[in-house]
Amino acid sequence: MTAQVDVVRNARARRIRLSVDPRDGRVRLTLPPRASLKKALAWASEQQGWIEAQRARIPETQPFAAGERIPFAGGEIVIAWDAKGPRTPRLEGEKLVCGGPPDMLARRVERWLRAEALRLLSAETEEYAARAGVSVSRVSIGDPRGRWGSCASSGAIRYSWRLVLAPAHVRRATVAHEVAHRIHMNHSPAFHRLVALLYEADPTPAREWLRRNGAALHRVGR
């Protein structure tokens, strides 16, 4: 088949399944443990039209380049590059002003966004942890493909830095979710009640927003 396929055998799989990652267009073929790889690949090769249709729905990339508008905290900011401007990006209204060599611009913008994400998420985690009466040993950020946040039994919480691109209510709902795991390391009804109590609202709209727009956030800076 034309598209490159990542083959994965899953002990829980009951049938052959084909999927396209909306973040990067990679094709995954999931097989039950004893399924025939040859037959599965043959079937997948017949799905080229479906694969192309799924890839056509993937949002366009938004590079960190001069003049580009990128999402930030639910709105948009424009990257305003000036060779004589400050090398450390500075937010001025709806402009992110940055100078220095143009080949370093993308790296500087991402570094600034990561720093903003860590600052906001650390403060909001502290706020919700105090509200829940729990401790958090460490807050960190990364760029995971499949999770917006995770909480370890040690009390360390890790977030996707891309949450800083989302609206504040979406980011805060994610923080409430992870802090609630400091009490309930599961997704029981009691856990969901605690999330809503900490967040002081129904977090469902925030989860739905991420489901609808999460793939687009992963295309920013590509």
Coordinates of C-alpha atoms in Angstrom, one line a residue:
M1 CA 0.0 0.0 0.0
T2 CA 1.1 3.6 -0.5
A3 CA 0.9 4.9 3.1
Q4 CA 3.5 3.7 5.6
V5 CA 1.8 1.7 8.3
D6 CA 2.8 1.2 11.9
V7 CA 1.7 -2.3 12.9
V8 CA 0.8 -2.9 16.5
R9 CA -0.4 -6.1 18.1
N10 CA -2.7 -5.6 21.1
A11 CA -3.7 -8.3 23.5
R12 CA -7.0 -6.6 24.1
A13 CA -7.9 -6.1 20.4
R14 CA -10.8 -8.2 19.2
R15 CA -10.6 -7.2 15.5
I16 CA -8.2 -5.6 13.0
R17 CA -8.4 -1.8 13.2
L18 CA -7.0 0.9 11.0
S19 CA -6.6 4.5 12.3
V20 CA -4.9 7.7 11.3
D21 CA -3.3 9.9 13.9
P22 CA -4.8 13.4 13.5
R23 CA -1.7 15.0 14.8
D24 CA 0.8 13.8 12.2
G25 CA -1.1 11.6 9.7
R26 CA 0.7 8.4 10.7
V27 CA -1.3 5.2 9.9
R28 CA -1.7 2.5 12.6
L29 CA -2.8 -1.0 12.0
T30 CA -3.9 -2.7 15.2
L31 CA -4.1 -6.5 15.3
P32 CA -5.3 -9.1 17.8
P33 CA -2.4 -11.4 18.9
R34 CA -3.1 -14.2 16.5
A35 CA -4.4 -12.3 13.5
S36 CA -2.6 -12.9 10.2
L37 CA -0.3 -10.0 9.4
K38 CA -0.4 -10.8 5.7
K39 CA -4.2 -10.7 5.5
A40 CA -4.3 -7.5 7.7
L41 CA -1.9 -5.7 5.4
A42 CA -3.8 -6.8 2.3
W43 CA -7.0 -5.5 3.9
A44 CA -5.3 -2.2 4.8
S45 CA -4.0 -1.7 1.3
E46 CA -7.7 -1.7 0.1
Q47 CA -8.4 1.3 2.5
Q48 CA -6.2 3.8 0.7
G49 CA -9.2 6.0 -0.2
W50 CA -10.3 6.1 3.4
I51 CA -6.8 6.9 4.6
E52 CA -6.4 9.8 2.2
A53 CA -9.8 11.1 3.3
Q54 CA -8.8 11.0 6.9
R55 CA -5.5 12.8 6.2
A56 CA -7.3 15.5 4.2
R57 CA -9.2 16.4 7.4
I58 CA -6.0 17.0 9.4
P59 CA -5.6 20.7 10.3
E60 CA -2.8 22.6 8.5
T61 CA 0.4 23.2 10.4
Q62 CA 1.0 26.6 12.0
P63 CA 4.8 27.2 12.0
F64 CA 6.5 29.6 14.4
A65 CA 7.4 32.1 11.8
A66 CA 7.4 35.9 11.4
G67 CA 3.9 37.2 10.7
E68 CA 2.2 33.9 11.7
R69 CA -0.9 34.0 13.9
I70 CA -0.9 31.3 16.6
P71 CA -3.4 30.4 19.3
F72 CA -2.7 31.5 22.8
A73 CA -4.9 31.2 25.9
G74 CA -8.1 31.0 23.8
G75 CA -7.2 33.9 21.5
E76 CA -4.6 34.6 18.9
I77 CA -1.2 36.4 18.9
V78 CA 0.9 37.3 15.9
I79 CA 4.7 36.6 15.9
A80 CA 6.3 40.0 15.3
W81 CA 9.9 39.5 14.4
D82 CA 12.4 42.3 14.2
A83 CA 16.1 41.7 13.8
K84 CA 16.8 44.5 16.2
G85 CA 14.1 43.5 18.7
P86 CA 14.6 41.7 22.0
R87 CA 16.0 38.1 21.7
T88 CA 13.7 37.0 24.5
P89 CA 10.1 37.2 23.2
R90 CA 7.9 39.7 24.9
L91 CA 4.1 39.8 24.7
E92 CA 2.8 43.2 23.8
G93 CA -1.0 43.1 23.5
E94 CA -1.7 40.7 20.7
K95 CA 1.9 40.7 19.4
L96 CA 4.7 38.4 20.5
V97 CA 7.7 40.6 19.8
C98 CA 11.0 38.8 19.2
G99 CA 14.3 39.6 17.5
G100 CA 17.6 38.0 16.9
P101 CA 18.7 35.7 14.1
P102 CA 15.7 34.5 12.0
D103 CA 16.8 30.9 12.1
M104 CA 16.4 30.9 15.9
L105 CA 13.0 32.4 15.9
A106 CA 11.0 29.2 16.1
R107 CA 13.1 27.9 19.0
R108 CA 12.7 31.1 20.9
V109 CA 9.0 31.2 20.5
E110 CA 8.5 27.7 21.6
R111 CA 10.8 28.2 24.6
W112 CA 8.7 31.3 25.6
L113 CA 5.4 29.3 25.2
R114 CA 6.8 26.5 27.3
A115 CA 7.9 28.9 30.0
E116 CA 4.4 30.5 30.0
A117 CA 2.8 27.1 30.2
L118 CA 4.9 26.1 33.2
R119 CA 4.2 29.4 35.0
L120 CA 0.5 29.2 34.5
L121 CA 0.1 25.5 35.2
S122 CA 2.3 25.6 38.3
A123 CA 0.2 28.5 39.8
E124 CA -3.1 26.8 38.9
T125 CA -1.9 23.5 40.3
E126 CA -1.0 25.1 43.5
E127 CA -4.4 26.8 43.7
Y128 CA -6.3 23.6 43.2
A129 CA -4.1 21.6 45.4
A130 CA -4.7 24.0 48.3
R131 CA -8.4 23.8 47.6
A132 CA -8.3 20.0 47.7
G133 CA -6.0 19.9 50.7
V134 CA -3.3 17.8 49.0
S135 CA 0.3 18.3 48.1
V136 CA 2.0 18.1 44.7
S137 CA 5.6 17.2 44.7
R138 CA 6.5 18.5 41.3
V139 CA 4.9 20.2 38.3
S140 CA 6.6 19.7 34.9
I141 CA 5.7 20.0 31.2
G142 CA 6.4 18.0 28.1
D143 CA 4.9 17.4 24.7
P144 CA 3.2 14.0 24.9
R145 CA 1.2 12.7 22.0
G146 CA -1.7 11.1 23.8
R147 CA -2.2 12.9 27.1
W148 CA -2.8 16.4 28.2
G149 CA -1.8 15.6 31.8
S150 CA -0.7 12.8 34.1
C151 CA -0.4 12.4 37.8
A152 CA 2.0 9.9 39.4
S153 CA 1.5 8.2 42.8
S154 CA 4.5 10.2 44.0
G155 CA 2.5 13.4 43.7
A156 CA 4.3 14.6 40.5
I157 CA 2.0 16.1 37.8
R158 CA 3.1 16.5 34.3
Y159 CA 1.2 18.5 31.6
S160 CA 1.4 19.1 27.9
W161 CA 2.8 22.6 27.3
R162 CA 0.3 23.0 24.5
L163 CA -2.4 23.6 27.0
V164 CA -1.2 27.2 27.0
L165 CA -2.6 27.5 23.5
A166 CA -6.1 26.5 24.7
P167 CA -8.7 28.7 26.4
A168 CA -8.1 29.2 30.1
H169 CA -11.2 27.2 31.1
V170 CA -9.9 24.2 29.2
R171 CA -6.5 24.5 30.8
R172 CA -7.9 24.9 34.3
A173 CA -10.3 22.0 33.9
T174 CA -7.3 19.8 33.0
V175 CA -5.5 21.0 36.1
A176 CA -8.5 20.2 38.3
H177 CA -8.6 16.7 36.7
E178 CA -4.9 16.0 37.5
V179 CA -5.1 17.4 41.1
A180 CA -8.2 15.3 41.8
H181 CA -6.0 12.3 41.1
R182 CA -4.0 13.1 44.2
I183 CA -7.1 11.8 46.1
H184 CA -8.6 9.3 43.6
M185 CA -6.1 7.5 41.4
N186 CA -9.0 6.3 39.1
H187 CA -11.9 7.7 37.2
S188 CA -14.7 6.7 39.5
P189 CA -17.9 8.7 40.1
A190 CA -16.2 10.1 43.3
F191 CA -13.3 11.3 41.2
H192 CA -15.5 13.1 38.7
R193 CA -17.5 14.7 41.5
L194 CA -14.3 16.0 43.0
V195 CA -13.1 17.4 39.6
A196 CA -16.4 19.3 39.3
L197 CA -16.1 20.5 42.9
L198 CA -12.5 21.8 42.4
Y199 CA -13.3 23.3 39.0
E200 CA -16.5 24.8 40.3
A201 CA -18.3 23.9 37.1
D202 CA -19.0 21.0 34.8
P203 CA -15.7 20.1 33.1
T204 CA -17.5 18.3 30.2
P205 CA -17.4 21.3 27.8
A206 CA -13.6 21.6 28.4
R207 CA -13.1 17.9 27.6
E208 CA -15.2 18.2 24.5
W209 CA -13.2 21.3 23.4
L210 CA -10.0 19.3 23.6
R211 CA -11.6 16.4 21.6
R212 CA -12.6 18.8 18.9
N213 CA -9.5 21.0 18.8
G214 CA -6.7 18.9 20.3
A215 CA -5.3 17.7 16.9
A216 CA -5.0 21.4 15.8
L217 CA -3.0 22.3 18.9
H218 CA -0.6 19.5 18.0
R219 CA -0.1 21.1 14.5
V220 CA 1.1 24.4 16.0
G221 CA 4.9 24.9 15.6
R222 CA 5.3 22.2 13.1

